[in-house]
XYZ file of C-alpha atoms in Angstrom:
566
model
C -21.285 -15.707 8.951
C -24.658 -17.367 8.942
C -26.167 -14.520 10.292
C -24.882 -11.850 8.094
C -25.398 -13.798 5.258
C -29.173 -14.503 5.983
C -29.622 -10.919 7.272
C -28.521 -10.181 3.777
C -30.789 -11.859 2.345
C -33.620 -10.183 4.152
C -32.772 -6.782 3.219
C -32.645 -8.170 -0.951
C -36.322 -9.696 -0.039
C -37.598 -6.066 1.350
C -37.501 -4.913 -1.890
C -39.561 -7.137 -3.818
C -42.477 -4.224 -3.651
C -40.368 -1.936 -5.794
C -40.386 -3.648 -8.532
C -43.642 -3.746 -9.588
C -42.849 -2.319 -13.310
C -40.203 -2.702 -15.686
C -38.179 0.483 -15.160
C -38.500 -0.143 -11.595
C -37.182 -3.511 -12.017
C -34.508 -2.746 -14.188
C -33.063 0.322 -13.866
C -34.121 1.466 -10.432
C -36.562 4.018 -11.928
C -34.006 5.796 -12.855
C -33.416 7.533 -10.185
C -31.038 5.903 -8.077
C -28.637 8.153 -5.385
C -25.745 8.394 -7.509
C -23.422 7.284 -4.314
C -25.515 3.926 -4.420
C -24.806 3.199 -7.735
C -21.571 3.947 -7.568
C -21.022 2.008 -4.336
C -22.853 -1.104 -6.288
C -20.374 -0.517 -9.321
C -17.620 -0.589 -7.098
C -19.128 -3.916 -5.356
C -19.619 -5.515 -8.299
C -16.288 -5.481 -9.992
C -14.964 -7.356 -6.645
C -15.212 -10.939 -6.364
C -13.457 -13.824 -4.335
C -10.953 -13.318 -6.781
C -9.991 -9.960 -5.693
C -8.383 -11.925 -2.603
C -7.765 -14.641 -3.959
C -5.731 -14.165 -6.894
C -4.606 -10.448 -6.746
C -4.294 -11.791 -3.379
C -1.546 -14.294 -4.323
C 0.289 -12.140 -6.801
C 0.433 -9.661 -3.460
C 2.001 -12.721 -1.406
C 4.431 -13.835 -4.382
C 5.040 -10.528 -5.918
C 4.287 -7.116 -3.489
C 3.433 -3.722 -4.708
C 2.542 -4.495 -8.796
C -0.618 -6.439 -6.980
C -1.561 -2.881 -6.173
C 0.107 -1.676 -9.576
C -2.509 -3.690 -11.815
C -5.428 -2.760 -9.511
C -4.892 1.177 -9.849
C -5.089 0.469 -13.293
C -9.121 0.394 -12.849
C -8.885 3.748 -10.819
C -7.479 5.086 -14.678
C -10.324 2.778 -16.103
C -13.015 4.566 -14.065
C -11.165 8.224 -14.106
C -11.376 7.841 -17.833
C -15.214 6.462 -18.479
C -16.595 9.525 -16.234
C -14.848 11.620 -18.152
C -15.476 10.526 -21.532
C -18.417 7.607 -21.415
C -20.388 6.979 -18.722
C -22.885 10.385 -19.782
C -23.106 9.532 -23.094
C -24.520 6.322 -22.181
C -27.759 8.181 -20.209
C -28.180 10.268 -22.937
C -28.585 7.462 -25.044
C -32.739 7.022 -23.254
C -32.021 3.048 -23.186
C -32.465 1.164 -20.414
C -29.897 -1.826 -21.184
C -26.977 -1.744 -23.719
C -29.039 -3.947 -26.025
C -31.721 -1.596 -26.242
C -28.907 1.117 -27.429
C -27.760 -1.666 -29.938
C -30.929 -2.385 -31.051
C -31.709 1.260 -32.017
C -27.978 2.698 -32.700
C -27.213 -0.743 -35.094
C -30.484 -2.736 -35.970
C -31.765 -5.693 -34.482
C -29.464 -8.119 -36.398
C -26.343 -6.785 -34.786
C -28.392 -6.472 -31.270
C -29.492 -10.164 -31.515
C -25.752 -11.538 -32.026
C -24.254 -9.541 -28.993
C -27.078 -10.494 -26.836
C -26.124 -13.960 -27.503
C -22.863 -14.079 -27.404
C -22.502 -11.917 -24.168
C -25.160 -14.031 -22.542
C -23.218 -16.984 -23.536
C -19.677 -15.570 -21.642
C -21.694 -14.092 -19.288
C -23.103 -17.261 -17.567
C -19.700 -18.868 -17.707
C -18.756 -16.109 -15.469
C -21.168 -16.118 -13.106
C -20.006 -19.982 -13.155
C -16.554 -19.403 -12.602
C -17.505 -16.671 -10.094
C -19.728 -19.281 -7.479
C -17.346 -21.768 -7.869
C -14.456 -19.903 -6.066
C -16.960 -18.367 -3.106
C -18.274 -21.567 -2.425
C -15.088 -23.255 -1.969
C -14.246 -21.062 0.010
C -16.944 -21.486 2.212
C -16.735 -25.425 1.698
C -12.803 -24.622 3.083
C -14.473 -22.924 6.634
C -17.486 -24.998 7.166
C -17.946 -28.472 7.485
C -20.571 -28.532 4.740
C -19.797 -30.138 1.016
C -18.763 -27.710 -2.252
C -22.225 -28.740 -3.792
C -24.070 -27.601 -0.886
C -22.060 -24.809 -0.549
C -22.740 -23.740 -4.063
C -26.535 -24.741 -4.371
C -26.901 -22.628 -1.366
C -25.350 -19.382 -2.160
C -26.317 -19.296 -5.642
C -30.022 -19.820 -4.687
C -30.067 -17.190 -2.084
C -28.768 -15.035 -4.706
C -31.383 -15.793 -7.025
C -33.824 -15.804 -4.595
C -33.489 -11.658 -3.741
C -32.404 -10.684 -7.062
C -35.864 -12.155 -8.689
C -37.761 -10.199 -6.254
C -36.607 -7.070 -5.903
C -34.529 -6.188 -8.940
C -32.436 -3.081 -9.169
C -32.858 -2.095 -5.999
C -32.436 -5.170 -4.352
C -29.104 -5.494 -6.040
C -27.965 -2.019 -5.247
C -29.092 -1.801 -1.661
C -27.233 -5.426 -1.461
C -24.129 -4.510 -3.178
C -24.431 -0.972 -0.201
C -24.411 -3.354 2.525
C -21.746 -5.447 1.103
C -19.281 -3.007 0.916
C -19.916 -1.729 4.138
C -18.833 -5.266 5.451
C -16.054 -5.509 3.371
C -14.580 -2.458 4.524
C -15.310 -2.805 8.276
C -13.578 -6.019 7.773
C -10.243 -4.901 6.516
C -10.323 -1.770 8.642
C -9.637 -4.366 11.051
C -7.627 -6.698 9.467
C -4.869 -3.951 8.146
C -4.197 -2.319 11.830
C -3.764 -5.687 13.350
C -1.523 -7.199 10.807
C 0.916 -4.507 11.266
C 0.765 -4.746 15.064
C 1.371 -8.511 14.289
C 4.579 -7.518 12.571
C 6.033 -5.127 14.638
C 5.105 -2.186 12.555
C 5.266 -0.569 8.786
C 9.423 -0.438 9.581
C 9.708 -4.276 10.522
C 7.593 -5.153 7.644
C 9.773 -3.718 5.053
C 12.679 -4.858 6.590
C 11.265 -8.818 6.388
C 10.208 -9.164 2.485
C 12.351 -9.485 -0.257
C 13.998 -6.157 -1.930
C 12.352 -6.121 -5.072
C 8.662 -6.418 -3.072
C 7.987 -2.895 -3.745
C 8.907 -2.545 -6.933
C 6.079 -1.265 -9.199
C 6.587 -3.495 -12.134
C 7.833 -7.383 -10.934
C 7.928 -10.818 -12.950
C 5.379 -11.139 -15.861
C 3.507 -7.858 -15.091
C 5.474 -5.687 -16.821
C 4.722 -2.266 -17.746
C 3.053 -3.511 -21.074
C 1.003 -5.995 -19.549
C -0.198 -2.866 -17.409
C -0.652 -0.262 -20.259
C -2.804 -3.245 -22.369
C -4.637 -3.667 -18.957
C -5.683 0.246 -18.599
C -7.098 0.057 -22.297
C -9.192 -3.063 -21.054
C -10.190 -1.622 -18.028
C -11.308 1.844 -20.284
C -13.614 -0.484 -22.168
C -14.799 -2.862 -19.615
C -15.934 -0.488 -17.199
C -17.389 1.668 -19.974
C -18.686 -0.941 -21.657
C -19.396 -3.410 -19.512
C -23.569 -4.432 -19.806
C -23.707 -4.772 -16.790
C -21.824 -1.612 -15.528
C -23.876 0.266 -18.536
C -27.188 -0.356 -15.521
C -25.648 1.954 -13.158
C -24.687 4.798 -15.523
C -28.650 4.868 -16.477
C -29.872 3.801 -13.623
C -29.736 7.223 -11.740
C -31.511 10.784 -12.702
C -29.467 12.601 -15.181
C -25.521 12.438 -16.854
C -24.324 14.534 -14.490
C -25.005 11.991 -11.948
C -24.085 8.836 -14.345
C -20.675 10.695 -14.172
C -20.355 11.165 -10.353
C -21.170 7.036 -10.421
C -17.587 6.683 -12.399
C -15.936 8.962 -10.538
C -17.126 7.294 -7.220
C -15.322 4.235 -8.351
C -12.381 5.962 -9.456
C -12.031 7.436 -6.185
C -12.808 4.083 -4.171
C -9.886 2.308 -6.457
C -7.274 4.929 -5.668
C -7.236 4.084 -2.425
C -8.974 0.287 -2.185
C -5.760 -1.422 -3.519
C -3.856 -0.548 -0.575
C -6.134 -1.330 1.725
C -6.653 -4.913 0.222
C -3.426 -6.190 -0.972
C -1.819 -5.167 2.764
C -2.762 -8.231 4.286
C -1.318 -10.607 2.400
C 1.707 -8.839 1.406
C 2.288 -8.168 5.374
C 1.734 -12.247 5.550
C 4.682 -12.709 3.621
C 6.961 -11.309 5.994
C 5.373 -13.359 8.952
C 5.269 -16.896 6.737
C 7.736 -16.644 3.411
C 7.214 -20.705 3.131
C 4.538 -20.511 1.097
C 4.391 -22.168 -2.432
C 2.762 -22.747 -5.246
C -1.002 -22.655 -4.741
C -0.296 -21.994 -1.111
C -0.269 -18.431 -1.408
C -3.878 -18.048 -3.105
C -5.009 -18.635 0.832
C -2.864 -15.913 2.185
C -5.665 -13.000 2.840
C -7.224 -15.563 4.570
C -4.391 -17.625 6.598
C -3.574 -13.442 7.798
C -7.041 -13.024 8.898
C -7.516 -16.129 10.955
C -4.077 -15.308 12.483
C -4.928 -11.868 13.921
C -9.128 -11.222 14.117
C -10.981 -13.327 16.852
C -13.126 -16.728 16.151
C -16.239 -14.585 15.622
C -14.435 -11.860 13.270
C -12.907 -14.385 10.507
C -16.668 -15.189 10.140
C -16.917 -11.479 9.350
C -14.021 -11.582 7.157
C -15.103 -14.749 4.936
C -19.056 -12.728 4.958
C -16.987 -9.780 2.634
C -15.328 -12.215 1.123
C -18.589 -14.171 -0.196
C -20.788 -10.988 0.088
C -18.241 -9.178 -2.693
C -19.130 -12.343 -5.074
C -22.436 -12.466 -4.541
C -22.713 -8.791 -5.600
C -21.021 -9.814 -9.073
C -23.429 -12.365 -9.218
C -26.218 -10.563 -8.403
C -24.687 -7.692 -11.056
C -25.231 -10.176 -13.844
C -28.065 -12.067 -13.318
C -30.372 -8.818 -13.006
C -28.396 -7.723 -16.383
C -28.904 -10.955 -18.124
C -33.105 -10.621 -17.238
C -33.131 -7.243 -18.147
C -31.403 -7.989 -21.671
C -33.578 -10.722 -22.487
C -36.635 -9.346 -21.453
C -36.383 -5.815 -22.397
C -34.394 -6.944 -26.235
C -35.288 -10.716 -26.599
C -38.917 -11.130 -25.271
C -40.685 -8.227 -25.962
C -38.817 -7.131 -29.258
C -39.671 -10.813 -30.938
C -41.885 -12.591 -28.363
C -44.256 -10.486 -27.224
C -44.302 -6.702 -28.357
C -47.469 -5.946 -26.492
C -46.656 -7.227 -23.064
C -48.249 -5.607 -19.751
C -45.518 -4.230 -17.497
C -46.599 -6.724 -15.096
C -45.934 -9.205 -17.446
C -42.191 -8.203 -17.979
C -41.760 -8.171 -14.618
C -43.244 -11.441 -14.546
C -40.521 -12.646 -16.909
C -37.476 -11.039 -16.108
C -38.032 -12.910 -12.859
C -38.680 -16.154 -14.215
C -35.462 -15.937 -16.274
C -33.374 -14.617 -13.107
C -34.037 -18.158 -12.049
C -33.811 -19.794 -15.318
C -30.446 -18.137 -15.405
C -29.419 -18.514 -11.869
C -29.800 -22.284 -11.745
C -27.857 -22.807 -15.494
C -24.843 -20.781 -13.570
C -25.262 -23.326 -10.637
C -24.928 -25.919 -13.199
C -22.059 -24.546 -14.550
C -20.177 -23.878 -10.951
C -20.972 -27.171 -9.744
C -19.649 -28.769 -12.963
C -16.047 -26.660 -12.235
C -14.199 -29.864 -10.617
C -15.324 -31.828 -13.256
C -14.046 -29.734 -16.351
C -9.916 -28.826 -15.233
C -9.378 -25.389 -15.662
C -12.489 -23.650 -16.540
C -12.728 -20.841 -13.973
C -8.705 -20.111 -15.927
C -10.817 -20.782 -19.227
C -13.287 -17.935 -18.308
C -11.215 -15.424 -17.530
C -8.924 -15.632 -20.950
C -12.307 -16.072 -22.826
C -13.599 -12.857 -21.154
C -10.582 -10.933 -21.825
C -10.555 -12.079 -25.570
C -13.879 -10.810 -25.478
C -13.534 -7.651 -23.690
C -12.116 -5.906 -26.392
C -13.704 -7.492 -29.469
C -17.702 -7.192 -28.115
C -17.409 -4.075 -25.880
C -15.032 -1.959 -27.427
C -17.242 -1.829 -30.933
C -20.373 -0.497 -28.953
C -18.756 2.005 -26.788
C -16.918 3.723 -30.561
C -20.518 3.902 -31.563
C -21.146 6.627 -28.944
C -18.699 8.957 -30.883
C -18.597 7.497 -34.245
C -21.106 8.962 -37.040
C -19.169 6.963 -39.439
C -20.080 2.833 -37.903
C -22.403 1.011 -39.181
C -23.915 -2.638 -38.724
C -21.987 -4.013 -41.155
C -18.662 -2.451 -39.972
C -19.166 -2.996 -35.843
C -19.811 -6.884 -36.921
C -16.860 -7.496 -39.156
C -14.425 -5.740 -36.116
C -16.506 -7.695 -33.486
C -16.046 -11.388 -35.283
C -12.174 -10.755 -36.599
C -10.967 -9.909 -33.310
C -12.952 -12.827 -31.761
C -11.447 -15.150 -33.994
C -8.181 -13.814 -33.787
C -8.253 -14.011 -29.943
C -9.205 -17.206 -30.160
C -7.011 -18.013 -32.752
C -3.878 -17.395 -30.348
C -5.394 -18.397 -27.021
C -6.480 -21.631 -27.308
C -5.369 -22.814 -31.678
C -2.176 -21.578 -31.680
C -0.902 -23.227 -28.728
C -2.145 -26.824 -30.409
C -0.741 -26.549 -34.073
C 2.327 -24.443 -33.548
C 3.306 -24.510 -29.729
C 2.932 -20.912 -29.507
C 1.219 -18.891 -26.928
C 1.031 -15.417 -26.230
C 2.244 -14.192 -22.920
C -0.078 -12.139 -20.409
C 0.881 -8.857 -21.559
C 0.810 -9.617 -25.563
C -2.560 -11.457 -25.206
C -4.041 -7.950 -23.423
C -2.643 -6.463 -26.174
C -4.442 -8.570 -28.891
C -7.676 -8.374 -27.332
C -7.756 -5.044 -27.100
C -5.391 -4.015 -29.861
C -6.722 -5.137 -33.203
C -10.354 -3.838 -32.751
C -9.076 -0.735 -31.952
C -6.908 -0.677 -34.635
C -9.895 -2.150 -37.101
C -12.292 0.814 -36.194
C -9.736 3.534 -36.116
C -8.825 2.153 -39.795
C -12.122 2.081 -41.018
C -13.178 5.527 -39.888
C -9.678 6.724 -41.259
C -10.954 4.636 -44.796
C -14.268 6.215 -44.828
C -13.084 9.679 -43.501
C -12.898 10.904 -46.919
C -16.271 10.178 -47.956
C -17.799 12.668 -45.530
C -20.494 10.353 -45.288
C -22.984 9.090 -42.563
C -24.285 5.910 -41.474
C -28.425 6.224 -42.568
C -28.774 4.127 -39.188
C -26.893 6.412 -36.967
C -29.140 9.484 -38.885
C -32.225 7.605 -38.376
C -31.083 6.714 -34.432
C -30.401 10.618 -34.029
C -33.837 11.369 -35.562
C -35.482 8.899 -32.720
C -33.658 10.755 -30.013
C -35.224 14.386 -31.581
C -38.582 13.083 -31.695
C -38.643 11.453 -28.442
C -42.294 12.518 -26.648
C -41.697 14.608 -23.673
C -44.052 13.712 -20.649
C -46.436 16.144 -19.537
C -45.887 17.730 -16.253
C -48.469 15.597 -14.432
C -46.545 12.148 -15.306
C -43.178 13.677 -14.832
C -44.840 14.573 -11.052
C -46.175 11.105 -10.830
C -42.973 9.252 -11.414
C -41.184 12.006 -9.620
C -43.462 11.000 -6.607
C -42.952 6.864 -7.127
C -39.203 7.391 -7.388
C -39.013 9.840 -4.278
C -41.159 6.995 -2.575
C -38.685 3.886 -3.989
C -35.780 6.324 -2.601
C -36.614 6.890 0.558
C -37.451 3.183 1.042
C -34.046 2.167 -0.536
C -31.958 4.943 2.478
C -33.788 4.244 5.067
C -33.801 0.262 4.573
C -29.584 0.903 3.994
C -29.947 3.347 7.384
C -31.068 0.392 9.449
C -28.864 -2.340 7.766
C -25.536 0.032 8.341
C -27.137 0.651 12.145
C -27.670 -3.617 12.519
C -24.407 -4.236 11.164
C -22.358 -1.779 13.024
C -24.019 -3.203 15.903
C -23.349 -6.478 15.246
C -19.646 -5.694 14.304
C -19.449 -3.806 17.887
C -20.647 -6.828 19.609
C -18.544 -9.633 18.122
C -15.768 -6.942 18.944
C -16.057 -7.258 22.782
C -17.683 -10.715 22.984
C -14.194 -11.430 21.442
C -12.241 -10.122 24.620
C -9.593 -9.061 22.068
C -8.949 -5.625 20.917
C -11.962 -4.253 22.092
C -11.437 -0.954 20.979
C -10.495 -1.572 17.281
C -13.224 -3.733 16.550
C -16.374 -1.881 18.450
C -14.716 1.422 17.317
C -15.146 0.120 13.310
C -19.186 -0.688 14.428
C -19.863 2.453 16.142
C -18.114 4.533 13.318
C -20.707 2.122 10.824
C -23.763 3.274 13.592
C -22.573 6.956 13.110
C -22.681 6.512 9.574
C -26.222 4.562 9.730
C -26.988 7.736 12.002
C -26.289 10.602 9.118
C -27.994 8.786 6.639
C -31.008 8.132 8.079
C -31.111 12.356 9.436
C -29.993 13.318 5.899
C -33.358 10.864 4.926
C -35.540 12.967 6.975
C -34.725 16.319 6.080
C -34.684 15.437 2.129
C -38.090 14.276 2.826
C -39.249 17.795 4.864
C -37.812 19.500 1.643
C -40.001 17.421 -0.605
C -42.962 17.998 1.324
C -42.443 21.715 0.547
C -41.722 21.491 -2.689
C -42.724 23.820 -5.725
C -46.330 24.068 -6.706
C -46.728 22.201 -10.533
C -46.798 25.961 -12.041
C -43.242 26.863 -10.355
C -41.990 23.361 -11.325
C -43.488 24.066 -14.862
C -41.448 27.297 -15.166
C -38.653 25.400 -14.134
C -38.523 23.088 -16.452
């Protein structure tokens, strides 16, 4: 685990000489494979949590685990379709900057606040989790455990950006999967096949819709999942991260893809568990993905299976942290601080406040035991929040009609509602809303408040004199000349290549690595080494597909034909 985890690290640290501008830093150049960014939007939306709570609900419940997770497969299926290209065509760099342009600085300010705000309390609630997990395996202490991972985090997401963070998040999920490619074949041997399996659990374990997760609460959580994954700031970075919206719409559809068949793949384990031990209770079951793994890989592979686990947080840490530097560097720092900073100076900065950031999340993870229930608090804030701060911004990329004035008022009333319910309600009146209606709320009544306001001012036939003056920017933008488009074609060809072949050698190392634990082991040999040689083969293509892009580029069009072309 050590290894991987350090090896990890290594590959984040290789990129620190990519980011030696802004756009490099932030957004990859823009020109990102759109498989990496996809892969890295897929990475980051998994955490601990993933197995440890869908986990649990898999144990208890069966299939609806796998129910509520293909509702982000519709999430994704939907922003491709209908999103994720408007938001390249939009020429910012971070949401804020589309804020800041599409709505004025006022409105930009307040979001980039108040998202900043929820968004370190979920980076928080995100390290707390991974490192007691690791605290659970190792015979280190849950402070060290935290301090540790969060710092290594910081550590290769200050250096190298973007890049390091997608070229992490690459490796991570190649991990991941190895590891329950393993996991899933050998838990069914362990139960004497798909047949016995069934036969074992309880009759209602494959029902689609069991105990609290009804079909409502599913319905409000595909509307969530529409908006967060559209909307999402940090998600937003990997829809303008790569070349053009063609390519921002292959990233959604990646994910889509991946979380059609993902679910299955994770929930298994557990849910296969609950046929082999049914005793478990209460918080019991939120260890079941990893009581199945120690039962069925060798010593050396549970290592490999508690890497994906932490790797998979440590990419939605790393996710948010480069977003959060980005924001306040790109919209904070040089919109009010310093309008006439260097390039290397905002580089400069959004790595000092990758740290400054990084070690206020530590705070806030190692402050968890001390505070009951925050990591629960988290997760209702950020679904109150979902719908009330992202959904407003994503209507603007349809709406002529919003304005400042209009994206506030929905933004603060369905705050305050949410907030109203979740956490005053309960207090004064002894009401709370269940799982399903509280979805519903956070995502209901801003949608409702927009749609009623453009329905209101419909009528009129008027515009918003921001959203005319925002359209004017976009028609007046300055093209580059053909000598700086060849220029940055050339850095960004350069930053590519880098980015496959350093992802080449990491697949090659880790199938390797996975082979060898496989028949140190002594135990199914053929399983385990087969997974690392398939991740070698893999490692193999890429790195030949490398090569000849790179003998096409070297034969490329003369500026006159690429002139023409353009």
């Amino acid at each position: 685990m050590a290894v991987f985890a350090v090896f990890q690290m290594v590959v984040g640290l290789a990129f620190a000489r990519t980011g030696t501008d802004s756009k490099s830093f932030f957004a990859a150049g823009e020109a990102a494979p759109w498989w990496v960014s996809g892969l890295s939007l897929f990475m980051s939306f998994l955490s601990a949590g993933t197995f440890v709570v869908w986990g649990s609900i898999a144990y208890d419940l069966g299939f609806v685990a796998i129910t509520i997770q293909l509702s982000m497969c519709i999430g994704g299926l939907v922003t491709a379709y209908f999103i994720a290209a408007r938001w390249k065509r939009t020429h910012a760099m971070t949401a804020a900057e589309y804020i800041g342009r599409r709505l004025g600085t006022r409105v930009q300010q307040l979001f980039t606040y108040l998202l900043t705000l929820f968004t370190l309390f979920t980076i928080g609630g995100v390290l707390y989790p991974v490192g007691k997990l690791v605290y659970v395996a190792t015979p280190f202490s849950l402070e060290t455990c935290i301090i540790v991972l969060g710092l290594m985090v910081i550590l290769y997401t200050a250096l190298g950006g973007l890049w390091a963070v997608l070229v992490t998040d690459v490796l991570q999920f190649v991990i991941l999967l190895a590891a329950v490619l393993i996991v899933v074949p050998l838990a069914l041997e362990r139960t004497d096949g798909f047949g016995a399996f069934v036969q074992k659990v309880p009759n209602d374990f494959f029902k689609v819709f069991n105990g609290e997760y009804t079909l409502g609460f599913t319905l409000a959580f595909v509307m969530y999942h529409i908006i967060y994954i559209g909307g999402s700031w940090a998600f937003v970075q990997r829809y303008t991260s790569v070349r053009t919206p063609r390519e921002s719409k292959k990233v959604a559809y990646l994910f889509a893809g991946l979380y059609s068949i993902s679910p299955f793949l994770w929930m298994l384990p557990p849910m296969i568990f609950r046929s082999l031990r049914p005793d478990l209770t209460g918080l019991e079951s939120e260890g079941a993905y990893m009581l199945m793994a120690q039962l069925v890989l060798p010593a050396g592979l549970v290592g490999l299976m508690l890497a994906a686990m932490v790797s998979a947080t440590a990419s939605t840490a790393n996710t948010l942290l480069n977003m959060l530097a980005a924001v306040f560097t790109n919209d904070v720092y040089l919109k009010l601080i310093n309008t006439t900073a260097s390039e290397k100076i905002q580089v400069r900065v959004g790595r000092s406040m990758t740290v400054v950031f990084g070690f206020i999340t530590i705070g806030i993870a190692l402050a968890v035991p001390h505070i009951g229930g925050l990591v629960n608090l988290v997760l209702s804030v950020g679904a109150i929040s979902g719908g009330s701060l992202l959904l407003p911004v994503v209507w603007t990329l349809f709406s002529k009609r919003q304005n400042a004035r209009s994206i506030l008022m929905v933004s603060l009333i369905s705050l305050g509602i949410g907030i109203f319910f979740k956490f005053i309600s309960p207090l004064l009146f002894d009401y709370s809303l269940s799982r399903a209606a509280e979805m519903s709320v956070g995502v209901g009544v801003p949608f409702l408040l927009l749609a009623l306001y453009e329905w209101v001012i419909y009528g009129s036939k008027t515009q918003d004199l921001q959203y005319v003056t925002y359209q004017n920017w976009l028609s007046s933008r300055v093209v580059p000349t053909i000598e700086v488009m060849e220029a940055t074609d050339k850095s960004s060809d350069s930053q590519n290549t880098f980015a496959l072949r350093a992802i080449a050698i990491s697949f090659a190392l880790t199938g390797l690595s996975i082979a060898g634990l496989g028949i140190n082991s002594g135990e199914d040999v053929g399983l385990i080494a087969g997974v690392g040689l398939l991740i070698v083969a893999v490692a193999a293509w890429i790195g030949w597909s490398t090569r000849e892009r790179n003998k096409r580029l070297e034969i490329k069009p003369s500026s006159s034909k690429t002139r023409q072309s353009l």
